[in-house]
Structure formats: structure tokens, C-alpha cells
Coordinates of C-alpha atoms in Angstrom, one line a residue:
M92 CA 0.0 0.0 0.0
P93 CA 2.7 2.6 0.8
T94 CA 4.3 1.9 -2.6
K95 CA 1.0 2.5 -4.4
V96 CA 0.5 5.8 -2.4
S97 CA 4.0 7.0 -3.2
K98 CA 3.5 6.3 -6.9
K99 CA 0.3 8.2 -6.9
V100 CA 2.0 11.2 -5.1
A101 CA 4.9 11.0 -7.6
G102 CA 2.4 11.0 -10.5
M103 CA 0.6 14.1 -9.1
I104 CA 3.9 15.9 -8.7
I105 CA 5.0 15.0 -12.3
R106 CA 1.7 16.3 -13.7
S107 CA 1.9 19.5 -11.6
R108 CA 5.4 20.1 -12.9
K109 CA 4.3 19.8 -16.5
T110 CA 1.4 22.1 -15.8
I111 CA 3.7 24.7 -14.2
L112 CA 6.1 24.6 -17.2
K113 CA 3.2 25.0 -19.7
D114 CA 1.7 27.9 -17.8
G115 CA 5.0 29.6 -17.7
V116 CA 5.1 30.1 -14.0
M117 CA 8.8 29.2 -13.8
T118 CA 10.7 32.5 -13.9
T119 CA 13.2 32.1 -16.8
S120 CA 14.0 33.5 -20.2
G121 CA 14.5 31.5 -23.3
I122 CA 12.8 30.0 -26.3
G123 CA 10.2 27.3 -25.6
E124 CA 10.3 24.8 -22.7
P125 CA 13.6 23.5 -21.5
S126 CA 14.6 20.4 -23.4
V127 CA 17.5 18.1 -24.2
Y128 CA 18.0 19.9 -27.5
H129 CA 18.9 23.1 -25.8
A130 CA 21.8 21.3 -24.1
L131 CA 22.8 19.6 -27.4
V132 CA 23.2 23.0 -29.1
V133 CA 25.4 24.3 -26.3
I134 CA 27.7 21.3 -26.3
F135 CA 28.0 21.1 -30.1
L136 CA 29.0 24.8 -30.5
E137 CA 31.5 24.8 -27.7
F138 CA 33.4 21.8 -28.8
F139 CA 33.0 22.7 -32.5
A140 CA 34.9 25.9 -31.7
W141 CA 37.7 24.1 -29.9
G142 CA 37.8 21.4 -32.6
L143 CA 38.6 24.0 -35.2
L144 CA 41.7 24.8 -33.2
T145 CA 43.0 21.2 -33.1
M146 CA 45.7 21.7 -35.8
P147 CA 46.6 25.3 -34.9
V148 CA 47.1 24.4 -31.3
I149 CA 49.6 21.7 -32.2
S150 CA 51.6 24.1 -34.3
V151 CA 51.5 26.8 -31.7
L152 CA 52.5 24.3 -29.0
K153 CA 55.6 23.2 -30.9
E154 CA 56.5 26.8 -31.7
T155 CA 56.1 28.1 -28.1
F156 CA 57.8 25.1 -26.4
P157 CA 60.2 23.7 -29.0
E158 CA 62.5 21.9 -26.5
H159 CA 59.9 20.5 -24.1
T160 CA 56.7 20.2 -26.2
F161 CA 55.3 17.1 -24.6
L162 CA 56.3 18.1 -21.1
M163 CA 54.6 21.4 -21.3
N164 CA 51.5 19.9 -23.0
G165 CA 51.2 17.5 -20.1
L166 CA 51.6 20.2 -17.5
I167 CA 49.1 22.5 -19.1
M168 CA 46.5 19.9 -19.5
G169 CA 47.3 18.4 -16.1
I170 CA 46.8 21.7 -14.3
K171 CA 43.5 22.2 -16.2
G172 CA 42.3 18.8 -15.2
I173 CA 43.2 19.2 -11.6
L174 CA 41.5 22.6 -11.4
S175 CA 38.4 21.0 -13.0
F176 CA 38.4 18.2 -10.5
L177 CA 38.7 20.6 -7.6
S178 CA 36.0 23.0 -8.8
A179 CA 33.4 20.7 -10.3
P180 CA 31.6 19.7 -7.0
L181 CA 31.3 23.3 -5.9
I182 CA 29.9 24.5 -9.3
G183 CA 27.5 21.5 -9.3
A184 CA 26.3 22.4 -5.8
L185 CA 25.9 26.1 -6.7
S186 CA 23.9 25.2 -9.8
D187 CA 21.4 23.4 -7.6
V188 CA 20.9 26.8 -5.8
W189 CA 21.3 29.4 -8.6
G190 CA 20.0 27.3 -11.5
R191 CA 21.6 25.7 -14.6
K192 CA 21.4 28.5 -17.1
F193 CA 23.7 30.9 -15.2
F194 CA 26.4 28.2 -14.9
L195 CA 26.0 27.1 -18.5
L196 CA 26.8 30.7 -19.4
V197 CA 29.7 30.9 -16.9
T198 CA 31.4 27.6 -17.9
V199 CA 31.0 28.1 -21.7
F200 CA 32.3 31.7 -21.5
F201 CA 35.4 31.0 -19.4
T202 CA 36.2 27.8 -21.2
C203 CA 36.2 29.7 -24.5
V204 CA 38.0 32.8 -23.2
P205 CA 41.5 31.6 -24.3
I206 CA 40.5 31.1 -27.9
P207 CA 41.1 34.7 -29.2
L208 CA 44.4 34.9 -27.2
M209 CA 46.0 32.5 -29.7
S210 CA 46.3 35.3 -32.2
I211 CA 47.5 37.8 -29.5
N212 CA 50.0 36.1 -27.2
H213 CA 50.8 32.4 -27.2
W214 CA 52.1 32.4 -23.6
W215 CA 48.8 34.0 -22.3
F216 CA 46.9 31.5 -24.5
F217 CA 48.3 28.5 -22.7
A218 CA 48.2 30.1 -19.3
M219 CA 44.5 30.9 -19.8
I220 CA 43.9 27.3 -20.9
S221 CA 45.3 26.1 -17.6
I222 CA 43.4 28.6 -15.5
S223 CA 40.2 28.0 -17.4
G224 CA 40.1 24.5 -15.8
V225 CA 38.3 26.1 -12.9
F226 CA 35.2 26.5 -15.1
A227 CA 35.9 23.7 -17.6
V228 CA 33.0 21.6 -16.3
T229 CA 30.4 22.3 -19.0
F230 CA 29.5 18.6 -19.2
S231 CA 28.6 18.5 -15.5
V232 CA 26.1 21.3 -15.8
V233 CA 24.8 19.9 -19.1
F234 CA 24.2 16.5 -17.6
A235 CA 22.4 18.2 -14.7
Y236 CA 20.3 20.2 -17.2
V237 CA 19.4 17.0 -19.0
A238 CA 18.5 15.3 -15.7
D239 CA 16.1 18.2 -14.9
V240 CA 14.1 17.9 -18.2
T241 CA 13.9 14.1 -18.4
E242 CA 12.5 11.2 -16.4
E243 CA 14.9 8.5 -15.2
N244 CA 13.7 6.0 -17.8
E245 CA 14.6 8.5 -20.6
R246 CA 18.0 9.6 -19.1
S247 CA 20.3 7.0 -20.6
L248 CA 19.1 7.9 -24.2
A249 CA 19.4 11.6 -23.4
Y250 CA 23.0 11.2 -22.2
G251 CA 23.8 9.1 -25.3
L252 CA 22.6 12.0 -27.4
V253 CA 24.9 14.4 -25.6
S254 CA 27.8 12.0 -26.2
A255 CA 26.9 11.6 -29.8
T256 CA 26.7 15.3 -30.3
F257 CA 30.1 15.8 -28.8
A258 CA 31.6 13.2 -31.1
A259 CA 29.8 14.8 -34.1
S260 CA 31.4 18.2 -33.3
L261 CA 34.9 16.6 -33.4
V262 CA 34.2 14.6 -36.5
I263 CA 33.7 17.8 -38.6
S264 CA 35.7 20.6 -37.0
P265 CA 39.3 19.4 -37.0
A266 CA 39.3 18.8 -40.7
L267 CA 37.6 22.1 -41.4
G268 CA 40.1 23.9 -39.1
A269 CA 43.1 22.2 -40.9
Y270 CA 41.7 23.2 -44.3
M271 CA 41.2 26.9 -43.3
M272 CA 44.7 27.1 -41.7
N273 CA 46.4 25.8 -44.8
A274 CA 44.3 27.9 -47.2
Y275 CA 43.9 31.2 -45.3
G276 CA 46.1 31.1 -42.2
E277 CA 45.9 30.6 -38.5
N278 CA 44.2 34.0 -37.7
L279 CA 41.1 33.1 -39.7
V280 CA 40.6 29.9 -37.8
V281 CA 40.9 31.7 -34.5
A282 CA 38.4 34.3 -35.7
V283 CA 35.9 31.7 -36.8
A284 CA 36.3 29.8 -33.6
T285 CA 35.9 32.9 -31.5
A286 CA 32.7 33.8 -33.5
I287 CA 31.2 30.4 -32.8
A288 CA 32.0 30.6 -29.1
L289 CA 30.3 34.0 -28.9
L290 CA 27.3 32.5 -30.8
D291 CA 27.2 29.8 -28.1
V292 CA 27.2 32.4 -25.3
F293 CA 24.5 34.4 -27.1
I294 CA 22.3 31.4 -27.6
I295 CA 22.6 30.6 -23.9
L296 CA 21.6 34.2 -23.0
V297 CA 18.7 34.4 -25.4
A298 CA 17.4 30.9 -26.3
V299 CA 18.2 28.5 -23.5
P300 CA 15.5 28.5 -20.8
E301 CA 16.2 27.6 -17.1
S302 CA 15.6 24.0 -16.4
L303 CA 15.6 24.0 -12.6
P304 CA 12.1 25.0 -11.3
E305 CA 12.0 27.6 -8.6
K306 CA 10.2 25.3 -6.2
V307 CA 13.0 22.8 -6.0
R308 CA 15.6 25.4 -5.2
P309 CA 16.4 26.9 -1.7
S310 CA 14.3 29.9 -0.9
S311 CA 17.2 32.4 -1.3
W312 CA 20.4 32.7 -3.3
G313 CA 22.2 32.9 0.0
A314 CA 21.4 29.3 0.9
P315 CA 24.3 27.7 2.7
I316 CA 26.6 25.3 0.8
S317 CA 28.2 22.7 3.1
W318 CA 31.9 21.9 2.8
E319 CA 31.1 18.3 2.1
Q320 CA 29.2 19.3 -1.0
A321 CA 32.1 21.4 -2.3
D322 CA 34.8 18.9 -1.2
P323 CA 36.1 17.0 -4.4
F324 CA 37.5 14.2 -2.2
A325 CA 34.3 13.6 -0.2
A326 CA 33.1 10.7 -2.4
L327 CA 36.6 9.3 -2.8
R328 CA 36.9 8.9 1.0
K329 CA 34.0 6.5 0.9
V330 CA 35.6 4.2 -1.6
G331 CA 37.1 1.8 0.8
K332 CA 33.9 1.1 2.7
D333 CA 32.7 -1.5 0.2
H334 CA 34.8 -4.2 -1.4
T335 CA 33.2 -4.2 -4.8
I336 CA 33.3 -0.4 -5.1
L337 CA 36.9 -0.4 -4.1
M338 CA 37.7 -2.8 -7.0
L339 CA 35.6 -0.8 -9.4
C340 CA 37.3 2.4 -8.5
T341 CA 40.7 0.8 -8.7
T342 CA 39.9 -0.5 -12.1
V343 CA 38.7 3.0 -13.2
F344 CA 41.8 4.6 -11.9
L345 CA 44.3 2.2 -13.4
S346 CA 42.5 2.2 -16.8
Y347 CA 41.5 5.9 -17.1
L348 CA 44.9 7.3 -15.9
P349 CA 46.6 6.3 -19.2
E350 CA 43.5 7.0 -21.2
A351 CA 43.4 10.6 -19.9
G352 CA 47.1 11.1 -20.6
Q353 CA 46.7 9.6 -24.1
Y354 CA 43.8 11.9 -25.0
S355 CA 45.9 15.0 -24.0
C356 CA 48.8 14.3 -26.3
I357 CA 47.8 11.7 -29.0
F358 CA 47.2 14.3 -31.8
V359 CA 50.4 16.1 -30.9
Y360 CA 52.2 12.8 -30.9
L361 CA 50.9 11.7 -34.3
K362 CA 51.8 15.0 -36.0
L363 CA 55.2 15.8 -34.4
V364 CA 56.6 12.3 -33.9
M365 CA 54.8 10.0 -36.4
D366 CA 54.9 12.6 -39.2
F367 CA 51.1 12.8 -39.8
N368 CA 50.2 16.0 -41.6
E369 CA 47.2 18.1 -40.7
V370 CA 44.8 16.4 -43.1
M371 CA 45.8 12.9 -41.8
V372 CA 45.3 13.9 -38.2
A373 CA 41.9 15.4 -39.0
V374 CA 40.8 12.3 -40.9
F375 CA 42.2 10.1 -38.0
I376 CA 40.0 12.0 -35.5
A377 CA 36.9 11.8 -37.7
T378 CA 37.4 8.0 -38.4
I379 CA 38.0 7.1 -34.8
G380 CA 35.1 9.2 -33.6
L381 CA 32.7 7.5 -36.0
L382 CA 34.0 4.1 -35.0
S383 CA 33.6 5.0 -31.3
V384 CA 30.0 5.9 -31.9
G385 CA 29.5 2.5 -33.6
A386 CA 31.1 0.7 -30.6
Q387 CA 28.7 2.5 -28.3
M388 CA 25.8 1.3 -30.3
I389 CA 26.8 -2.4 -29.9
L390 CA 27.5 -2.0 -26.2
G391 CA 24.0 -3.2 -25.3
V392 CA 24.4 -6.3 -27.4
L393 CA 27.7 -7.1 -25.7
M394 CA 26.3 -6.5 -22.3
K395 CA 23.5 -9.0 -23.0
Q396 CA 25.8 -11.6 -24.5
L397 CA 28.8 -11.4 -22.2
G398 CA 27.5 -9.7 -19.1
S399 CA 28.7 -6.4 -17.7
K400 CA 31.8 -7.8 -16.0
H401 CA 33.2 -9.5 -19.1
T402 CA 32.3 -6.5 -21.3
I403 CA 34.4 -4.4 -19.0
M404 CA 37.3 -6.9 -19.4
V405 CA 36.9 -6.9 -23.2
G406 CA 37.1 -3.1 -23.2
L407 CA 40.2 -3.2 -21.0
L408 CA 41.8 -5.8 -23.3
F409 CA 41.4 -3.6 -26.3
E410 CA 42.7 -0.6 -24.4
M411 CA 45.8 -2.5 -23.4
L412 CA 46.4 -3.6 -27.0
Q413 CA 45.9 -0.1 -28.5
L414 CA 48.3 1.4 -25.9
M415 CA 50.9 -1.2 -26.8
W416 CA 50.5 -0.4 -30.5
F417 CA 50.8 3.3 -29.9
G418 CA 53.9 2.7 -27.8
F419 CA 55.8 0.2 -30.0
G420 CA 54.5 1.3 -33.4
S421 CA 56.8 3.2 -35.7
Q422 CA 54.8 3.2 -38.9
M423 CA 51.7 5.1 -39.9
W424 CA 49.6 2.0 -40.5
M425 CA 50.3 0.9 -37.0
M426 CA 48.9 4.1 -35.7
W427 CA 45.7 3.6 -37.7
A428 CA 45.4 0.0 -36.3
A429 CA 45.9 1.3 -32.8
G430 CA 43.2 3.9 -33.4
V431 CA 40.7 1.3 -34.5
L432 CA 41.4 -0.7 -31.3
A433 CA 41.0 2.6 -29.3
S434 CA 37.5 3.0 -30.7
V435 CA 36.5 -0.4 -29.4
S436 CA 38.1 0.3 -26.0
S437 CA 35.8 3.2 -25.6
I438 CA 33.1 0.8 -24.2
T439 CA 35.0 0.3 -21.0
Y440 CA 33.7 3.2 -18.9
P441 CA 30.0 2.9 -20.1
A442 CA 30.2 -0.7 -19.2
I443 CA 31.5 0.2 -15.7
S444 CA 28.7 2.7 -15.4
A445 CA 26.1 0.1 -16.5
F446 CA 27.5 -2.4 -14.0
V447 CA 27.2 0.1 -11.2
S448 CA 23.7 1.1 -12.3
M449 CA 22.5 -2.6 -12.5
H450 CA 24.0 -3.7 -9.2
S451 CA 23.3 -0.7 -7.0
D452 CA 20.3 0.1 -5.0
A453 CA 18.1 2.9 -6.4
D454 CA 19.0 5.2 -3.5
N455 CA 22.7 4.6 -3.9
Q456 CA 23.0 5.3 -7.6
G457 CA 24.2 8.9 -7.3
L458 CA 26.6 8.1 -4.4
V459 CA 28.4 5.2 -6.2
Q460 CA 28.4 6.9 -9.6
G461 CA 29.9 10.0 -7.9
M462 CA 32.8 7.9 -6.5
V463 CA 33.5 6.4 -9.9
T464 CA 33.3 9.8 -11.8
G465 CA 35.3 11.4 -9.0
M466 CA 38.1 8.9 -9.7
R467 CA 37.9 9.8 -13.4
G468 CA 38.1 13.5 -12.6
L469 CA 41.3 12.9 -10.6
C470 CA 42.8 11.0 -13.5
N471 CA 42.0 13.9 -15.9
G472 CA 44.6 15.9 -14.0
L473 CA 47.2 13.2 -13.2
G474 CA 47.1 11.4 -16.6
P475 CA 48.3 14.3 -18.8
A476 CA 51.0 15.3 -16.3
M477 CA 52.2 11.7 -16.1
F478 CA 52.5 11.4 -19.8
G479 CA 54.3 14.7 -20.2
V480 CA 56.9 13.8 -17.5
I481 CA 57.5 10.3 -19.0
F482 CA 58.0 11.9 -22.5
Y483 CA 60.5 14.3 -20.9
L484 CA 62.4 11.6 -18.9
F485 CA 62.8 9.5 -22.1
H486 CA 64.1 12.5 -24.0
V487 CA 61.1 12.6 -26.4
D488 CA 61.5 16.4 -27.1
L489 CA 61.2 18.3 -30.3
N490 CA 64.2 20.4 -31.0
D491 CA 63.5 19.5 -34.6
D492 CA 61.1 17.2 -36.4
G493 CA 61.1 13.6 -35.3
K494 CA 63.2 12.1 -38.1
H495 CA 66.0 14.7 -37.9
R496 CA 66.0 14.4 -34.1
D497 CA 66.5 10.6 -34.3
E498 CA 69.2 10.9 -37.0
S499 CA 71.1 13.6 -35.0
R500 CA 70.9 11.5 -31.8
T501 CA 72.2 8.4 -33.6
T502 CA 75.1 10.3 -35.2
H503 CA 76.0 11.8 -31.8
I504 CA 76.0 8.3 -30.2
L505 CA 78.2 6.8 -32.9
D506 CA 80.6 9.7 -32.7
N507 CA 80.9 9.2 -29.0
A508 CA 81.5 5.5 -29.4
T509 CA 84.1 6.1 -32.1
A510 CA 85.9 8.7 -30.1
G511 CA 86.1 6.4 -27.1
H512 CA 84.1 8.5 -24.7
A513 CA 83.7 5.7 -22.2
D514 CA 81.9 7.9 -19.6
N515 CA 79.1 8.8 -22.0
F516 CA 78.8 5.5 -23.7
P517 CA 76.8 3.6 -21.0
Q518 CA 74.3 6.5 -20.7
E519 CA 73.5 7.7 -24.2
P520 CA 72.9 4.4 -25.9
V521 CA 70.4 3.3 -23.2
W522 CA 68.2 6.3 -24.0
A523 CA 68.8 5.8 -27.7
I524 CA 68.0 2.1 -27.7
I525 CA 64.8 2.7 -25.6
S526 CA 63.7 5.5 -27.9
Q527 CA 64.2 3.3 -31.0
L528 CA 62.5 0.3 -29.6
I529 CA 59.7 2.2 -27.8
P530 CA 58.9 5.5 -29.7
G531 CA 56.1 6.2 -27.2
P532 CA 57.2 5.1 -23.7
P533 CA 54.2 6.6 -21.8
F534 CA 51.8 4.5 -23.9
V535 CA 53.7 1.3 -22.9
F536 CA 53.6 2.3 -19.2
G537 CA 49.9 3.0 -19.6
A538 CA 49.4 -0.5 -21.1
L539 CA 51.1 -2.0 -18.0
L540 CA 48.6 -0.1 -15.8
V541 CA 45.7 -1.4 -17.8
I542 CA 47.1 -5.0 -17.4
C543 CA 46.8 -4.3 -13.6
A544 CA 43.3 -3.1 -14.1
L545 CA 42.4 -6.3 -15.9
L546 CA 43.7 -8.3 -13.0
V547 CA 41.6 -6.3 -10.6
A548 CA 38.5 -6.5 -12.8
A549 CA 38.8 -10.3 -12.9
F550 CA 38.0 -10.4 -9.2
I551 CA 34.9 -8.1 -9.4
P552 CA 31.9 -10.3 -8.3
E553 CA 29.5 -11.3 -11.1
S554 CA 26.4 -10.4 -9.2
G555 CA 25.3 -9.0 -5.9
S556 CA 24.4 -5.6 -4.7
V557 CA 27.0 -2.8 -4.9
A558 CA 27.3 -0.4 -1.9
N559 CA 25.7 -2.6 0.7
N560 CA 27.3 -0.4 3.3
F561 CA 25.6 2.7 2.0
R562 CA 21.9 1.6 2.3
S563 CA 19.5 4.1 3.7
G564 CA 16.2 3.6 5.3
S565 CA 14.1 4.6 2.3
R566 CA 14.4 3.5 -1.3
R567 CA 13.8 6.0 -4.0
Q568 CA 11.4 4.8 -6.7
S569 CA 12.8 4.8 -10.2
G570 CA 9.7 6.6 -11.5
L571 CA 9.9 9.6 -9.2
S572 CA 10.2 13.0 -10.8
M573 CA 13.1 15.4 -10.3
E574 CA 11.2 17.4 -7.7
V575 CA 10.7 14.4 -5.4
H576 CA 14.4 13.5 -5.7
Y577 CA 15.5 17.0 -4.9
E578 CA 13.1 17.3 -2.0
V579 CA 14.2 14.0 -0.5
E580 CA 17.9 14.8 -0.9
R581 CA 17.5 18.3 0.5
S582 CA 15.7 17.0 3.6
K583 CA 18.5 14.5 4.1
R584 CA 21.1 17.3 3.7
H585 CA 19.4 19.6 6.2
N586 CA 19.0 16.7 8.7
G587 CA 22.7 16.0 8.4
L588 CA 22.3 12.6 6.8
S589 CA 23.5 13.0 3.3
P590 CA 24.8 15.8 1.0
L591 CA 23.3 16.3 -2.4
S592 CA 26.2 15.2 -4.6
P593 CA 26.2 17.1 -8.0
L594 CA 26.6 15.1 -11.1
V595 CA 30.3 15.4 -12.1
D596 CA 30.8 13.3 -15.2
N597 CA 32.7 13.9 -18.4
S598 CA 32.3 10.4 -19.7
A599 CA 31.4 11.7 -23.1
L600 CA 34.9 12.9 -23.6
H601 CA 36.2 9.5 -24.3
C602 CA 33.9 9.2 -27.4
A603 CA 36.3 11.2 -29.4
L604 CA 38.6 8.2 -29.7

């Protein structure tokens, strides 16, 4: 009987919400009712603008840091990732109070601020990219926006549309940016990217309506935000309380750390070390993006045939293979083969999310997913920095193009050996031999981490409830509307039982490869 009553109450609230939206009671500006399509436009334009700059950024990076290109790339992207990890929970919590539209505007604006600086000052451009990590959490706000305007049974499809839109923006834009740079110069690409970013900001201001109804927000903008809500490590501290969650998060950390590092440098690596030209890199991005979308489409079939655990292991196996190919490969066709394997490995994290979703109680979904995505956020900062440092330690720097660098290094070694420099001989050949056998040392190290992730994943239990230690007294019904969820979570927060954890997830980022 209590279940039937709660379902009736939930249905009444859902109907009242729809009535409120239709009657225009919700104080907001925009065109039409809030929908998933508003979020899709925002995501597409932002990443289309940055996609145009893929080739120019590689050229500017080499020009600005000719001796330590990969090291600086890793540090820039690492700082950006760490700042995003630290700021995402606070921005998510504030968006629960101040609404989504305001933070869509803030995140898109500050994420795109560095774009025009490419034509003004390269040092300021890269400095602003790092600092912009504080607001580079558009996906978090977009996913919250989508959650506001969809019911739970529609949410997976809606998130898939967001991921597909992101992939579509990267399929088109790098090739277009490379063409414009070769035909008309870098400044035109920067101008077009800046115009598209401004268009995105204008659309948010004018066309995107607020998705969070007034009645589910605190009564005032000055509502207190607890430290636990803003603490990026809050969810991670709960990891060790459940054996299955600990293994899942360990698997995510070991597999996504090299993945994040790879995404931060792979296009730079292909162009500056493997001698891909701009067109080849653009075609590579487009091809792997399309193959990744196809891999996502067959994920459901794999889950049914193999089960969630074995699907995770298949994704990890392909990730390990593609990292090995990138690390040991020295020919262009090897890079293409590795890219195809990378597109298949993109099923790993969605499979982990599905595993968590299927084996968690309804009232533990946000908590457990928050732990997993928090681990990914940490990797987004550590991975690029790790790859940059390993490139630097193994002397993969770009004083000249890759071929000339290797030739000069080999000549120098032979000269030392012929001249009988015994002190230098044991040191120089070691680096030279390693560089010749392993053109991409960070990728090989990442493959070793993924092998460890495979070993951990093998011990994840096939079935059973995840997060048994996090059960609460009441279970949230899957059909409850957004208002019921917010009210329940807010009452828990005010009673000191549980903070409202914002959705911090950039899982769509992996679809580009």
C-alpha cells in the first residue's frame, strides 16, 4: 500500500510540474520549454569551436615550447584537469541553488576565453587554458540540465545524445580547421572559432531556458553550501567502505589514468613524432570518432551476450592492445590500427557505469556513480601530467622534427663511441635504444597499468548488490520525478544525513577516440 500511495503522489507531482512549465510560472528567459535539444546545441557549438583549433594548437604548442613540447603539453592539460576536479563539486552544488542557465553561461564563457588569445599572445593563451580548468565543467552542468528535463527511464538515451553530439562536433571541426589554416592562415581559424564561441554564449543568454524549477531550489540565493558538497575528495573517501566499489574504482583509476594522458597528447604525438600531416590527423579524428559511436551502439548487445563484468574486461583488453600499438608502433599504418582498437576500448567506462547502475540500490546510484566519476576526474589531472613527465624523462622532445631528431641523436652516439668516450657510452645508448624500440614510452607504461586493471576486474563479483554499506532507510522509486528527488535529498542534507552530490561526469569525452 505505501508503494502505491508513493507512486500516486509522484504522479501528481509530475503532472503538476508539467502544468507549471506549460503555464510559464517558472521564472526564466529562453525559447520554448527547457529540453535536451537546448543542451545539445550548447555542447555542439562549444566543442566545435575548440575542434577548429586542433591543428593550430599543435603548431603553436611546438612553436612556443620547441624543446619541451610534450612536457609542457602534459603540465598545461594536467593543471587544467586538476582545477576542474577541484571546482566541479562546488559548481555543481551552486547550480542546484542558482540554476543551470547561469552556470552554463559561466562555464562556456570562461572555457572559450582563451580562444582569441591564440592570435594575440601564445604564452597567455596556454596560461589561460590552464586557469580555465576552474570553469571547464560544462559537461557536469549539461548533464544536470538533461536530468532536470527528463525522467529517469529517458535519461540514458538523453546522455547518449549528448555524447553523440560531442563526437559529431569533433568529426567535422578538426578537418575544417586544418583546411582553413592551410588555405587562409591561422588567424582566420581563430576568428571563426571565436565567433562560434560568442554565438554559443549568445544562444545561452537568449534561447536557453532555465531547467531547474524555482520550487526545487532553496528559498534564497544565499542558501548555505556545506563543505562536504564542495569537497572534491568527499566521495573518494568512501571508496574503501565497500569491497566491490573499491575494486571498481581501482579499475577505473588504473585504466583511465593512461586514457586521460593519451587523449591529452595523441594528436600532438601523431603530427610531431609520427609525421602525420594536418589532413591525416583530421581524418584520423573523424574516423576514430565514428568508430567509437558505432562501438557505443553495440554496447547493449555485448552486455546481454557477455555480461557487464566480461564486457568491462573486453574493453580493457582492447585498451591495453591499442596502448601497446601506440607505444611500440613506428609506422603510420600501426597508428591507424591502434586507433581502431582505441575506438572499441571506448566501451570500458560505459560498461562500468552500467555495472554500477544494475548492481546498486536505487537510493545509492548517485553516491556510487559519484565515486567512480570522481576517480575519473582525478585521472583527468594526473594522466596528462604523467605522460608529459615520462616523455621528458625518455628525451622525447622536439628540438627539430622527429626524423631529424633521431638521426642527429644516432650520429651523436656513434661519434661518442668512435671517439672512445667511455663515460658517455653507457648512458647515451640506453636512451637511444629505448627510444628506438619504444617510440612512445608513456603508452607502454599505460598498457602495464591497464594490465593491472584487468587483473583487478577479474575479481569483481559477477552479481550482488554494490554499496551494501551505503543503504539508507528509504528507497527511491525509479519513476519519481526530479522534484521528489531534490526534496528528499534536500531534507536529508538539512538533517545532516547525506549531502546532495552534484553530477560530475565527463564520460562523453572518451567518445572522441
